[in-house]
């Protein structure tokens, strides 16, 4: 566990990360070496199993905080993601205060929650069991995604749930759920993002968002979005390869 990540998130440091979608240790190692502030390991849309995600943590987690987006708000996955040593959880599609409370409970050991107790990589296989148990509730970041019209409707209640460190907006799902798939700069989609952001500001909850390119996230950094994920490992590779081809074939 990278003890500084939650602290840095809560004090509002700008944390520039990228999404890891390719289940190869080398890829995450390269991204950590490049200097990203955090890695967003996506087990929702990418072909990761828990062991694959653990391999990424082993390759990159020592030098770069790694947060796992679980495939659903599911106790089995949240427990596994934390036990393999994630620095935080991103829960997709959180649509109500009740769902938000459930995620916080699954992420925290008693008495704050009901996270199951295991002995695994996070606990250094038992060698640092007590130390991990003492630190986990304070050091693991709980990040919820607001990315549906239902979340938009309920956002002022969602952000009041104790234990949430950040709301991470998924602009692609949000636009899709508004019937405007991929139209991220549509005024209604932008207004929805502003509404979510204003609720977070009012509640003192940090704001994050995904963007495919640096240009897409820049306007949000100028506002007070601090948890940014830009592009994916696959996109970085594809774009650079295309640029090289273009430079030499024209
Ligand atoms: C979305 O845009 O829907 C996302 O979940 C990106 O992280
Ligand atoms: Mg999404």
mmCIF file with all atom_site columns, N, CA, C and O in Angstrom, residues 139-192:
data_model
loop_
_atom_site.group_PDB
_atom_site.id
_atom_site.type_symbol
_atom_site.label_atom_id
_atom_site.label_alt_id
_atom_site.label_comp_id
_atom_site.label_asym_id
_atom_site.label_entity_id
_atom_site.label_seq_id
_atom_site.pdbx_PDB_ins_code
_atom_site.Cartn_x
_atom_site.Cartn_y
_atom_site.Cartn_z
_atom_site.occupancy
_atom_site.B_iso_or_equiv
_atom_site.pdbx_formal_charge
_atom_site.auth_seq_id
_atom_site.auth_comp_id
_atom_site.auth_asym_id
_atom_site.auth_atom_id
_atom_site.pdbx_PDB_model_num
ATOM 1   N N  . UNK A 1 139 ? -5.801  4.548  4.795   1.00 0.00 ? 139 UNK A N  1
ATOM 2   C CA . UNK A 1 139 ? -4.917  4.776  3.656   1.00 0.00 ? 139 UNK A CA 1
ATOM 3   C C  . UNK A 1 139 ? -5.486  4.339  2.316   1.00 0.00 ? 139 UNK A C  1
ATOM 4   O O  . UNK A 1 139 ? -4.935  4.672  1.271   1.00 0.00 ? 139 UNK A O  1
ATOM 5   N N  . UNK A 1 140 ? -6.591  3.591  2.346   1.00 0.00 ? 140 UNK A N  1
ATOM 6   C CA . UNK A 1 140 ? -7.174  3.141  1.076   1.00 0.00 ? 140 UNK A CA 1
ATOM 7   C C  . UNK A 1 140 ? -8.188  4.157  0.574   1.00 0.00 ? 140 UNK A C  1
ATOM 8   O O  . UNK A 1 140 ? -9.069  4.590  1.325   1.00 0.00 ? 140 UNK A O  1
ATOM 9   N N  . UNK A 1 141 ? -8.039  4.546  -0.673  1.00 0.00 ? 141 UNK A N  1
ATOM 10  C CA . UNK A 1 141 ? -8.924  5.563  -1.247  1.00 0.00 ? 141 UNK A CA 1
ATOM 11  C C  . UNK A 1 141 ? -10.189 4.908  -1.801  1.00 0.00 ? 141 UNK A C  1
ATOM 12  O O  . UNK A 1 141 ? -10.116 3.880  -2.480  1.00 0.00 ? 141 UNK A O  1
ATOM 13  N N  . UNK A 1 142 ? -11.305 5.527  -1.481  1.00 0.00 ? 142 UNK A N  1
ATOM 14  C CA . UNK A 1 142 ? -12.596 5.047  -1.991  1.00 0.00 ? 142 UNK A CA 1
ATOM 15  C C  . UNK A 1 142 ? -13.107 6.075  -3.009  1.00 0.00 ? 142 UNK A C  1
ATOM 16  O O  . UNK A 1 142 ? -13.431 7.208  -2.660  1.00 0.00 ? 142 UNK A O  1
ATOM 17  N N  . UNK A 1 143 ? -13.129 5.634  -4.258  1.00 0.00 ? 143 UNK A N  1
ATOM 18  C CA . UNK A 1 143 ? -13.476 6.544  -5.358  1.00 0.00 ? 143 UNK A CA 1
ATOM 19  C C  . UNK A 1 143 ? -14.695 5.963  -6.073  1.00 0.00 ? 143 UNK A C  1
ATOM 20  O O  . UNK A 1 143 ? -14.707 4.775  -6.437  1.00 0.00 ? 143 UNK A O  1
ATOM 21  N N  . UNK A 1 144 ? -15.711 6.797  -6.228  1.00 0.00 ? 144 UNK A N  1
ATOM 22  C CA . UNK A 1 144 ? -16.951 6.321  -6.856  1.00 0.00 ? 144 UNK A CA 1
ATOM 23  C C  . UNK A 1 144 ? -17.133 6.993  -8.205  1.00 0.00 ? 144 UNK A C  1
ATOM 24  O O  . UNK A 1 144 ? -16.837 8.182  -8.343  1.00 0.00 ? 144 UNK A O  1
ATOM 25  N N  . UNK A 1 145 ? -17.641 6.261  -9.162  1.00 0.00 ? 145 UNK A N  1
ATOM 26  C CA . UNK A 1 145 ? -17.918 6.878  -10.451 1.00 0.00 ? 145 UNK A CA 1
ATOM 27  C C  . UNK A 1 145 ? -19.355 7.373  -10.522 1.00 0.00 ? 145 UNK A C  1
ATOM 28  O O  . UNK A 1 145 ? -20.297 6.654  -10.160 1.00 0.00 ? 145 UNK A O  1
ATOM 29  N N  . UNK A 1 146 ? -19.493 8.618  -10.986 1.00 0.00 ? 146 UNK A N  1
ATOM 30  C CA . UNK A 1 146 ? -20.805 9.165  -11.329 1.00 0.00 ? 146 UNK A CA 1
ATOM 31  C C  . UNK A 1 146 ? -20.830 9.189  -12.842 1.00 0.00 ? 146 UNK A C  1
ATOM 32  O O  . UNK A 1 146 ? -20.025 9.898  -13.468 1.00 0.00 ? 146 UNK A O  1
ATOM 33  N N  . UNK A 1 147 ? -21.702 8.399  -13.436 1.00 0.00 ? 147 UNK A N  1
ATOM 34  C CA . UNK A 1 147 ? -21.655 8.280  -14.900 1.00 0.00 ? 147 UNK A CA 1
ATOM 35  C C  . UNK A 1 147 ? -22.983 7.856  -15.508 1.00 0.00 ? 147 UNK A C  1
ATOM 36  O O  . UNK A 1 147 ? -23.004 7.240  -16.574 1.00 0.00 ? 147 UNK A O  1
ATOM 37  N N  . UNK A 1 148 ? -24.066 8.179  -14.807 1.00 0.00 ? 148 UNK A N  1
ATOM 38  C CA . UNK A 1 148 ? -25.400 7.880  -15.354 1.00 0.00 ? 148 UNK A CA 1
ATOM 39  C C  . UNK A 1 148 ? -26.350 9.026  -14.995 1.00 0.00 ? 148 UNK A C  1
ATOM 40  O O  . UNK A 1 148 ? -26.072 9.816  -14.084 1.00 0.00 ? 148 UNK A O  1
ATOM 41  N N  . UNK A 1 149 ? -27.507 9.046  -15.685 1.00 0.00 ? 149 UNK A N  1
ATOM 42  C CA . UNK A 1 149 ? -28.497 10.077 -15.347 1.00 0.00 ? 149 UNK A CA 1
ATOM 43  C C  . UNK A 1 149 ? -29.039 9.848  -13.926 1.00 0.00 ? 149 UNK A C  1
ATOM 44  O O  . UNK A 1 149 ? -29.403 10.799 -13.244 1.00 0.00 ? 149 UNK A O  1
ATOM 45  N N  . UNK A 1 150 ? -29.038 8.589  -13.507 1.00 0.00 ? 150 UNK A N  1
ATOM 46  C CA . UNK A 1 150 ? -29.501 8.277  -12.141 1.00 0.00 ? 150 UNK A CA 1
ATOM 47  C C  . UNK A 1 150 ? -28.519 8.868  -11.112 1.00 0.00 ? 150 UNK A C  1
ATOM 48  O O  . UNK A 1 150 ? -28.937 9.455  -10.105 1.00 0.00 ? 150 UNK A O  1
ATOM 49  N N  . UNK A 1 151 ? -27.229 8.731  -11.370 1.00 0.00 ? 151 UNK A N  1
ATOM 50  C CA . UNK A 1 151 ? -26.233 9.315  -10.468 1.00 0.00 ? 151 UNK A CA 1
ATOM 51  C C  . UNK A 1 151 ? -26.371 10.834 -10.453 1.00 0.00 ? 151 UNK A C  1
ATOM 52  O O  . UNK A 1 151 ? -26.269 11.476 -9.397  1.00 0.00 ? 151 UNK A O  1
ATOM 53  N N  . UNK A 1 152 ? -26.629 11.396 -11.624 1.00 0.00 ? 152 UNK A N  1
ATOM 54  C CA . UNK A 1 152 ? -26.806 12.855 -11.734 1.00 0.00 ? 152 UNK A CA 1
ATOM 55  C C  . UNK A 1 152 ? -27.981 13.310 -10.858 1.00 0.00 ? 152 UNK A C  1
ATOM 56  O O  . UNK A 1 152 ? -27.880 14.290 -10.113 1.00 0.00 ? 152 UNK A O  1
ATOM 57  N N  . UNK A 1 153 ? -29.043 12.550 -10.916 1.00 0.00 ? 153 UNK A N  1
ATOM 58  C CA . UNK A 1 153 ? -30.245 12.885 -10.139 1.00 0.00 ? 153 UNK A CA 1
ATOM 59  C C  . UNK A 1 153 ? -29.952 12.800 -8.633  1.00 0.00 ? 153 UNK A C  1
ATOM 60  O O  . UNK A 1 153 ? -30.440 13.609 -7.843  1.00 0.00 ? 153 UNK A O  1
ATOM 61  N N  . UNK A 1 154 ? -29.142 11.822 -8.262  1.00 0.00 ? 154 UNK A N  1
ATOM 62  C CA . UNK A 1 154 ? -28.930 11.558 -6.825  1.00 0.00 ? 154 UNK A CA 1
ATOM 63  C C  . UNK A 1 154 ? -27.617 12.114 -6.278  1.00 0.00 ? 154 UNK A C  1
ATOM 64  O O  . UNK A 1 154 ? -27.260 11.843 -5.136  1.00 0.00 ? 154 UNK A O  1
ATOM 65  N N  . UNK A 1 155 ? -26.905 12.887 -7.085  1.00 0.00 ? 155 UNK A N  1
ATOM 66  C CA . UNK A 1 155 ? -25.528 13.231 -6.708  1.00 0.00 ? 155 UNK A CA 1
ATOM 67  C C  . UNK A 1 155 ? -25.439 14.002 -5.383  1.00 0.00 ? 155 UNK A C  1
ATOM 68  O O  . UNK A 1 155 ? -24.518 13.777 -4.586  1.00 0.00 ? 155 UNK A O  1
ATOM 69  N N  . UNK A 1 156 ? -26.424 14.867 -5.112  1.00 0.00 ? 156 UNK A N  1
ATOM 70  C CA . UNK A 1 156 ? -26.297 15.660 -3.878  1.00 0.00 ? 156 UNK A CA 1
ATOM 71  C C  . UNK A 1 156 ? -26.395 14.758 -2.644  1.00 0.00 ? 156 UNK A C  1
ATOM 72  O O  . UNK A 1 156 ? -25.823 15.065 -1.599  1.00 0.00 ? 156 UNK A O  1
ATOM 73  N N  . UNK A 1 157 ? -27.083 13.617 -2.766  1.00 0.00 ? 157 UNK A N  1
ATOM 74  C CA . UNK A 1 157 ? -27.147 12.655 -1.646  1.00 0.00 ? 157 UNK A CA 1
ATOM 75  C C  . UNK A 1 157 ? -25.908 11.751 -1.633  1.00 0.00 ? 157 UNK A C  1
ATOM 76  O O  . UNK A 1 157 ? -25.374 11.431 -0.574  1.00 0.00 ? 157 UNK A O  1
ATOM 77  N N  . UNK A 1 158 ? -25.473 11.352 -2.818  1.00 0.00 ? 158 UNK A N  1
ATOM 78  C CA . UNK A 1 158 ? -24.304 10.453 -2.910  1.00 0.00 ? 158 UNK A CA 1
ATOM 79  C C  . UNK A 1 158 ? -23.090 11.096 -2.226  1.00 0.00 ? 158 UNK A C  1
ATOM 80  O O  . UNK A 1 158 ? -22.397 10.451 -1.434  1.00 0.00 ? 158 UNK A O  1
ATOM 81  N N  . UNK A 1 159 ? -22.842 12.369 -2.504  1.00 0.00 ? 159 UNK A N  1
ATOM 82  C CA . UNK A 1 159 ? -21.610 13.006 -1.997  1.00 0.00 ? 159 UNK A CA 1
ATOM 83  C C  . UNK A 1 159 ? -21.624 13.210 -0.480  1.00 0.00 ? 159 UNK A C  1
ATOM 84  O O  . UNK A 1 159 ? -20.581 13.479 0.113   1.00 0.00 ? 159 UNK A O  1
ATOM 85  N N  . UNK A 1 160 ? -22.794 13.066 0.118   1.00 0.00 ? 160 UNK A N  1
ATOM 86  C CA . UNK A 1 160 ? -22.863 13.232 1.591   1.00 0.00 ? 160 UNK A CA 1
ATOM 87  C C  . UNK A 1 160 ? -22.447 11.970 2.336   1.00 0.00 ? 160 UNK A C  1
ATOM 88  O O  . UNK A 1 160 ? -22.316 11.978 3.555   1.00 0.00 ? 160 UNK A O  1
ATOM 89  N N  . UNK A 1 161 ? -22.282 10.870 1.611   1.00 0.00 ? 161 UNK A N  1
ATOM 90  C CA . UNK A 1 161 ? -21.968 9.596  2.283   1.00 0.00 ? 161 UNK A CA 1
ATOM 91  C C  . UNK A 1 161 ? -20.550 9.659  2.865   1.00 0.00 ? 161 UNK A C  1
ATOM 92  O O  . UNK A 1 161 ? -19.590 9.935  2.144   1.00 0.00 ? 161 UNK A O  1
ATOM 93  N N  . UNK A 1 162 ? -20.405 9.441  4.176   1.00 0.00 ? 162 UNK A N  1
ATOM 94  C CA . UNK A 1 162 ? -19.068 9.512  4.774   1.00 0.00 ? 162 UNK A CA 1
ATOM 95  C C  . UNK A 1 162 ? -18.158 8.416  4.229   1.00 0.00 ? 162 UNK A C  1
ATOM 96  O O  . UNK A 1 162 ? -18.614 7.298  3.957   1.00 0.00 ? 162 UNK A O  1
ATOM 97  N N  . UNK A 1 163 ? -16.900 8.771  4.048   1.00 0.00 ? 163 UNK A N  1
ATOM 98  C CA . UNK A 1 163 ? -15.921 7.762  3.613   1.00 0.00 ? 163 UNK A CA 1
ATOM 99  C C  . UNK A 1 163 ? -15.572 7.830  2.137   1.00 0.00 ? 163 UNK A C  1
ATOM 100 O O  . UNK A 1 163 ? -14.683 7.119  1.682   1.00 0.00 ? 163 UNK A O  1
ATOM 101 N N  . UNK A 1 164 ? -16.273 8.711  1.392   1.00 0.00 ? 164 UNK A N  1
ATOM 102 C CA . UNK A 1 164 ? -15.950 8.853  -0.040  1.00 0.00 ? 164 UNK A CA 1
ATOM 103 C C  . UNK A 1 164 ? -14.812 9.857  -0.195  1.00 0.00 ? 164 UNK A C  1
ATOM 104 O O  . UNK A 1 164 ? -14.894 10.976 0.308   1.00 0.00 ? 164 UNK A O  1
ATOM 105 N N  . UNK A 1 165 ? -13.766 9.459  -0.915  1.00 0.00 ? 165 UNK A N  1
ATOM 106 C CA . UNK A 1 165 ? -12.646 10.381 -1.119  1.00 0.00 ? 165 UNK A CA 1
ATOM 107 C C  . UNK A 1 165 ? -12.786 11.195 -2.399  1.00 0.00 ? 165 UNK A C  1
ATOM 108 O O  . UNK A 1 165 ? -12.338 12.333 -2.444  1.00 0.00 ? 165 UNK A O  1
ATOM 109 N N  . UNK A 1 166 ? -13.362 10.599 -3.418  1.00 0.00 ? 166 UNK A N  1
ATOM 110 C CA . UNK A 1 166 ? -13.498 11.340 -4.683  1.00 0.00 ? 166 UNK A CA 1
ATOM 111 C C  . UNK A 1 166 ? -14.632 10.765 -5.512  1.00 0.00 ? 166 UNK A C  1
ATOM 112 O O  . UNK A 1 166 ? -14.969 9.591  -5.390  1.00 0.00 ? 166 UNK A O  1
ATOM 113 N N  . UNK A 1 167 ? -15.185 11.654 -6.337  1.00 0.00 ? 167 UNK A N  1
ATOM 114 C CA . UNK A 1 167 ? -16.132 11.225 -7.372  1.00 0.00 ? 167 UNK A CA 1
ATOM 115 C C  . UNK A 1 167 ? -15.393 11.334 -8.701  1.00 0.00 ? 167 UNK A C  1
ATOM 116 O O  . UNK A 1 167 ? -14.817 12.377 -9.021  1.00 0.00 ? 167 UNK A O  1
ATOM 117 N N  . UNK A 1 168 ? -15.387 10.234 -9.430  1.00 0.00 ? 168 UNK A N  1
ATOM 118 C CA . UNK A 1 168 ? -14.689 10.185 -10.708 1.00 0.00 ? 168 UNK A CA 1
ATOM 119 C C  . UNK A 1 168 ? -15.744 10.099 -11.805 1.00 0.00 ? 168 UNK A C  1
ATOM 120 O O  . UNK A 1 168 ? -16.489 9.112  -11.891 1.00 0.00 ? 168 UNK A O  1
ATOM 121 N N  . UNK A 1 169 ? -15.800 11.147 -12.613 1.00 0.00 ? 169 UNK A N  1
ATOM 122 C CA . UNK A 1 169 ? -16.834 11.189 -13.657 1.00 0.00 ? 169 UNK A CA 1
ATOM 123 C C  . UNK A 1 169 ? -16.382 10.345 -14.861 1.00 0.00 ? 169 UNK A C  1
ATOM 124 O O  . UNK A 1 169 ? -15.244 10.444 -15.306 1.00 0.00 ? 169 UNK A O  1
ATOM 125 N N  . UNK A 1 170 ? -17.293 9.512  -15.324 1.00 0.00 ? 170 UNK A N  1
ATOM 126 C CA . UNK A 1 170 ? -17.046 8.732  -16.550 1.00 0.00 ? 170 UNK A CA 1
ATOM 127 C C  . UNK A 1 170 ? -17.809 9.414  -17.668 1.00 0.00 ? 170 UNK A C  1
ATOM 128 O O  . UNK A 1 170 ? -19.008 9.163  -17.845 1.00 0.00 ? 170 UNK A O  1
ATOM 129 N N  . UNK A 1 171 ? -17.167 10.290 -18.438 1.00 0.00 ? 171 UNK A N  1
ATOM 130 C CA . UNK A 1 171 ? -17.915 11.081 -19.425 1.00 0.00 ? 171 UNK A CA 1
ATOM 131 C C  . UNK A 1 171 ? -18.518 10.237 -20.546 1.00 0.00 ? 171 UNK A C  1
ATOM 132 O O  . UNK A 1 171 ? -19.539 10.613 -21.125 1.00 0.00 ? 171 UNK A O  1
ATOM 133 N N  . UNK A 1 172 ? -17.890 9.101  -20.837 1.00 0.00 ? 172 UNK A N  1
ATOM 134 C CA . UNK A 1 172 ? -18.431 8.280  -21.933 1.00 0.00 ? 172 UNK A CA 1
ATOM 135 C C  . UNK A 1 172 ? -19.749 7.622  -21.515 1.00 0.00 ? 172 UNK A C  1
ATOM 136 O O  . UNK A 1 172 ? -20.756 7.705  -22.218 1.00 0.00 ? 172 UNK A O  1
ATOM 137 N N  . UNK A 1 173 ? -19.757 6.986  -20.346 1.00 0.00 ? 173 UNK A N  1
ATOM 138 C CA . UNK A 1 173 ? -21.013 6.382  -19.894 1.00 0.00 ? 173 UNK A CA 1
ATOM 139 C C  . UNK A 1 173 ? -22.062 7.446  -19.599 1.00 0.00 ? 173 UNK A C  1
ATOM 140 O O  . UNK A 1 173 ? -23.250 7.241  -19.865 1.00 0.00 ? 173 UNK A O  1
ATOM 141 N N  . UNK A 1 174 ? -21.613 8.568  -19.045 1.00 0.00 ? 174 UNK A N  1
ATOM 142 C CA . UNK A 1 174 ? -22.585 9.623  -18.726 1.00 0.00 ? 174 UNK A CA 1
ATOM 143 C C  . UNK A 1 174 ? -23.271 10.107 -20.011 1.00 0.00 ? 174 UNK A C  1
ATOM 144 O O  . UNK A 1 174 ? -24.510 10.185 -20.069 1.00 0.00 ? 174 UNK A O  1
ATOM 145 N N  . UNK A 1 175 ? -22.471 10.402 -21.029 1.00 0.00 ? 175 UNK A N  1
ATOM 146 C CA . UNK A 1 175 ? -23.070 10.884 -22.283 1.00 0.00 ? 175 UNK A CA 1
ATOM 147 C C  . UNK A 1 175 ? -23.967 9.796  -22.888 1.00 0.00 ? 175 UNK A C  1
ATOM 148 O O  . UNK A 1 175 ? -25.055 10.089 -23.382 1.00 0.00 ? 175 UNK A O  1
ATOM 149 N N  . UNK A 1 176 ? -23.531 8.539  -22.792 1.00 0.00 ? 176 UNK A N  1
ATOM 150 C CA . UNK A 1 176 ? -24.349 7.439  -23.340 1.00 0.00 ? 176 UNK A CA 1
ATOM 151 C C  . UNK A 1 176 ? -25.675 7.359  -22.616 1.00 0.00 ? 176 UNK A C  1
ATOM 152 O O  . UNK A 1 176 ? -26.734 7.200  -23.224 1.00 0.00 ? 176 UNK A O  1
ATOM 153 N N  . UNK A 1 177 ? -25.623 7.508  -21.287 1.00 0.00 ? 177 UNK A N  1
ATOM 154 C CA . UNK A 1 177 ? -26.859 7.359  -20.528 1.00 0.00 ? 177 UNK A CA 1
ATOM 155 C C  . UNK A 1 177 ? -27.816 8.540  -20.766 1.00 0.00 ? 177 UNK A C  1
ATOM 156 O O  . UNK A 1 177 ? -29.010 8.438  -20.523 1.00 0.00 ? 177 UNK A O  1
ATOM 157 N N  . UNK A 1 178 ? -27.262 9.643  -21.304 1.00 0.00 ? 178 UNK A N  1
ATOM 158 C CA . UNK A 1 178 ? -28.118 10.793 -21.636 1.00 0.00 ? 178 UNK A CA 1
ATOM 159 C C  . UNK A 1 178 ? -28.601 10.727 -23.085 1.00 0.00 ? 178 UNK A C  1
ATOM 160 O O  . UNK A 1 178 ? -29.202 11.680 -23.593 1.00 0.00 ? 178 UNK A O  1
ATOM 161 N N  . UNK A 1 179 ? -28.306 9.615  -23.757 1.00 0.00 ? 179 UNK A N  1
ATOM 162 C CA . UNK A 1 179 ? -28.705 9.480  -25.158 1.00 0.00 ? 179 UNK A CA 1
ATOM 163 C C  . UNK A 1 179 ? -27.802 10.277 -26.080 1.00 0.00 ? 179 UNK A C  1
ATOM 164 O O  . UNK A 1 179 ? -28.180 10.619 -27.203 1.00 0.00 ? 179 UNK A O  1
ATOM 165 N N  . UNK A 1 180 ? -26.579 10.598 -25.619 1.00 0.00 ? 180 UNK A N  1
ATOM 166 C CA . UNK A 1 180 ? -25.655 11.416 -26.425 1.00 0.00 ? 180 UNK A CA 1
ATOM 167 C C  . UNK A 1 180 ? -24.287 10.749 -26.467 1.00 0.00 ? 180 UNK A C  1
ATOM 168 O O  . UNK A 1 180 ? -23.265 11.366 -26.153 1.00 0.00 ? 180 UNK A O  1
ATOM 169 N N  . UNK A 1 181 ? -24.288 9.508  -26.815 1.00 0.00 ? 181 UNK A N  1
ATOM 170 C CA . UNK A 1 181 ? -23.080 8.668  -26.793 1.00 0.00 ? 181 UNK A CA 1
ATOM 171 C C  . UNK A 1 181 ? -21.853 9.356  -27.406 1.00 0.00 ? 181 UNK A C  1
ATOM 172 O O  . UNK A 1 181 ? -21.854 9.711  -28.580 1.00 0.00 ? 181 UNK A O  1
ATOM 173 N N  . UNK A 1 182 ? -20.835 9.553  -26.561 1.00 0.00 ? 182 UNK A N  1
ATOM 174 C CA . UNK A 1 182 ? -19.564 10.101 -27.051 1.00 0.00 ? 182 UNK A CA 1
ATOM 175 C C  . UNK A 1 182 ? -19.575 11.597 -27.335 1.00 0.00 ? 182 UNK A C  1
ATOM 176 O O  . UNK A 1 182 ? -18.558 12.159 -27.723 1.00 0.00 ? 182 UNK A O  1
ATOM 177 N N  . UNK A 1 183 ? -20.722 12.250 -27.124 1.00 0.00 ? 183 UNK A N  1
ATOM 178 C CA . UNK A 1 183 ? -20.793 13.704 -27.414 1.00 0.00 ? 183 UNK A CA 1
ATOM 179 C C  . UNK A 1 183 ? -20.391 14.477 -26.157 1.00 0.00 ? 183 UNK A C  1
ATOM 180 O O  . UNK A 1 183 ? -21.202 15.107 -25.489 1.00 0.00 ? 183 UNK A O  1
ATOM 181 N N  . UNK A 1 184 ? -19.104 14.430 -25.859 1.00 0.00 ? 184 UNK A N  1
ATOM 182 C CA . UNK A 1 184 ? -18.645 14.914 -24.560 1.00 0.00 ? 184 UNK A CA 1
ATOM 183 C C  . UNK A 1 184 ? -18.706 16.425 -24.413 1.00 0.00 ? 184 UNK A C  1
ATOM 184 O O  . UNK A 1 184 ? -18.708 16.933 -23.298 1.00 0.00 ? 184 UNK A O  1
ATOM 185 N N  . UNK A 1 185 ? -18.745 17.128 -25.546 1.00 0.00 ? 185 UNK A N  1
ATOM 186 C CA . UNK A 1 185 ? -18.817 18.587 -25.428 1.00 0.00 ? 185 UNK A CA 1
ATOM 187 C C  . UNK A 1 185 ? -20.233 19.113 -25.718 1.00 0.00 ? 185 UNK A C  1
ATOM 188 O O  . UNK A 1 185 ? -20.435 20.315 -25.853 1.00 0.00 ? 185 UNK A O  1
ATOM 189 N N  . UNK A 1 186 ? -21.189 18.220 -25.791 1.00 0.00 ? 186 UNK A N  1
ATOM 190 C CA . UNK A 1 186 ? -22.590 18.646 -25.918 1.00 0.00 ? 186 UNK A CA 1
ATOM 191 C C  . UNK A 1 186 ? -22.958 19.477 -24.679 1.00 0.00 ? 186 UNK A C  1
ATOM 192 O O  . UNK A 1 186 ? -22.593 19.115 -23.556 1.00 0.00 ? 186 UNK A O  1
ATOM 193 N N  . UNK A 1 187 ? -23.649 20.595 -24.881 1.00 0.00 ? 187 UNK A N  1
ATOM 194 C CA . UNK A 1 187 ? -23.955 21.472 -23.734 1.00 0.00 ? 187 UNK A CA 1
ATOM 195 C C  . UNK A 1 187 ? -24.662 20.750 -22.579 1.00 0.00 ? 187 UNK A C  1
ATOM 196 O O  . UNK A 1 187 ? -24.384 21.033 -21.412 1.00 0.00 ? 187 UNK A O  1
ATOM 197 N N  . UNK A 1 188 ? -25.561 19.821 -22.898 1.00 0.00 ? 188 UNK A N  1
ATOM 198 C CA . UNK A 1 188 ? -26.274 19.122 -21.806 1.00 0.00 ? 188 UNK A CA 1
ATOM 199 C C  . UNK A 1 188 ? -25.330 18.189 -21.042 1.00 0.00 ? 188 UNK A C  1
ATOM 200 O O  . UNK A 1 188 ? -25.449 18.036 -19.827 1.00 0.00 ? 188 UNK A O  1
ATOM 201 N N  . UNK A 1 189 ? -24.405 17.572 -21.763 1.00 0.00 ? 189 UNK A N  1
ATOM 202 C CA . UNK A 1 189 ? -23.425 16.695 -21.095 1.00 0.00 ? 189 UNK A CA 1
ATOM 203 C C  . UNK A 1 189 ? -22.502 17.570 -20.230 1.00 0.00 ? 189 UNK A C  1
ATOM 204 O O  . UNK A 1 189 ? -22.221 17.244 -19.071 1.00 0.00 ? 189 UNK A O  1
ATOM 205 N N  . UNK A 1 190 ? -22.073 18.697 -20.795 1.00 0.00 ? 190 UNK A N  1
ATOM 206 C CA . UNK A 1 190 ? -21.208 19.603 -20.011 1.00 0.00 ? 190 UNK A CA 1
ATOM 207 C C  . UNK A 1 190 ? -21.942 20.106 -18.768 1.00 0.00 ? 190 UNK A C  1
ATOM 208 O O  . UNK A 1 190 ? -21.363 20.201 -17.693 1.00 0.00 ? 190 UNK A O  1
ATOM 209 N N  . UNK A 1 191 ? -23.237 20.400 -18.942 1.00 0.00 ? 191 UNK A N  1
ATOM 210 C CA . UNK A 1 191 ? -24.021 20.870 -17.794 1.00 0.00 ? 191 UNK A CA 1
ATOM 211 C C  . UNK A 1 191 ? -24.130 19.774 -16.724 1.00 0.00 ? 191 UNK A C  1
ATOM 212 O O  . UNK A 1 191 ? -24.044 20.045 -15.521 1.00 0.00 ? 191 UNK A O  1
ATOM 213 N N  . UNK A 1 192 ? -24.285 18.533 -17.173 1.00 0.00 ? 192 UNK A N  1
ATOM 214 C CA . UNK A 1 192 ? -24.375 17.411 -16.220 1.00 0.00 ? 192 UNK A CA 1
ATOM 215 C C  . UNK A 1 192 ? -23.065 17.293 -15.431 1.00 0.00 ? 192 UNK A C  1
ATOM 216 O O  . UNK A 1 192 ? -23.077 17.092 -14.206 1.00 0.00 ? 192 UNK A O  1
#
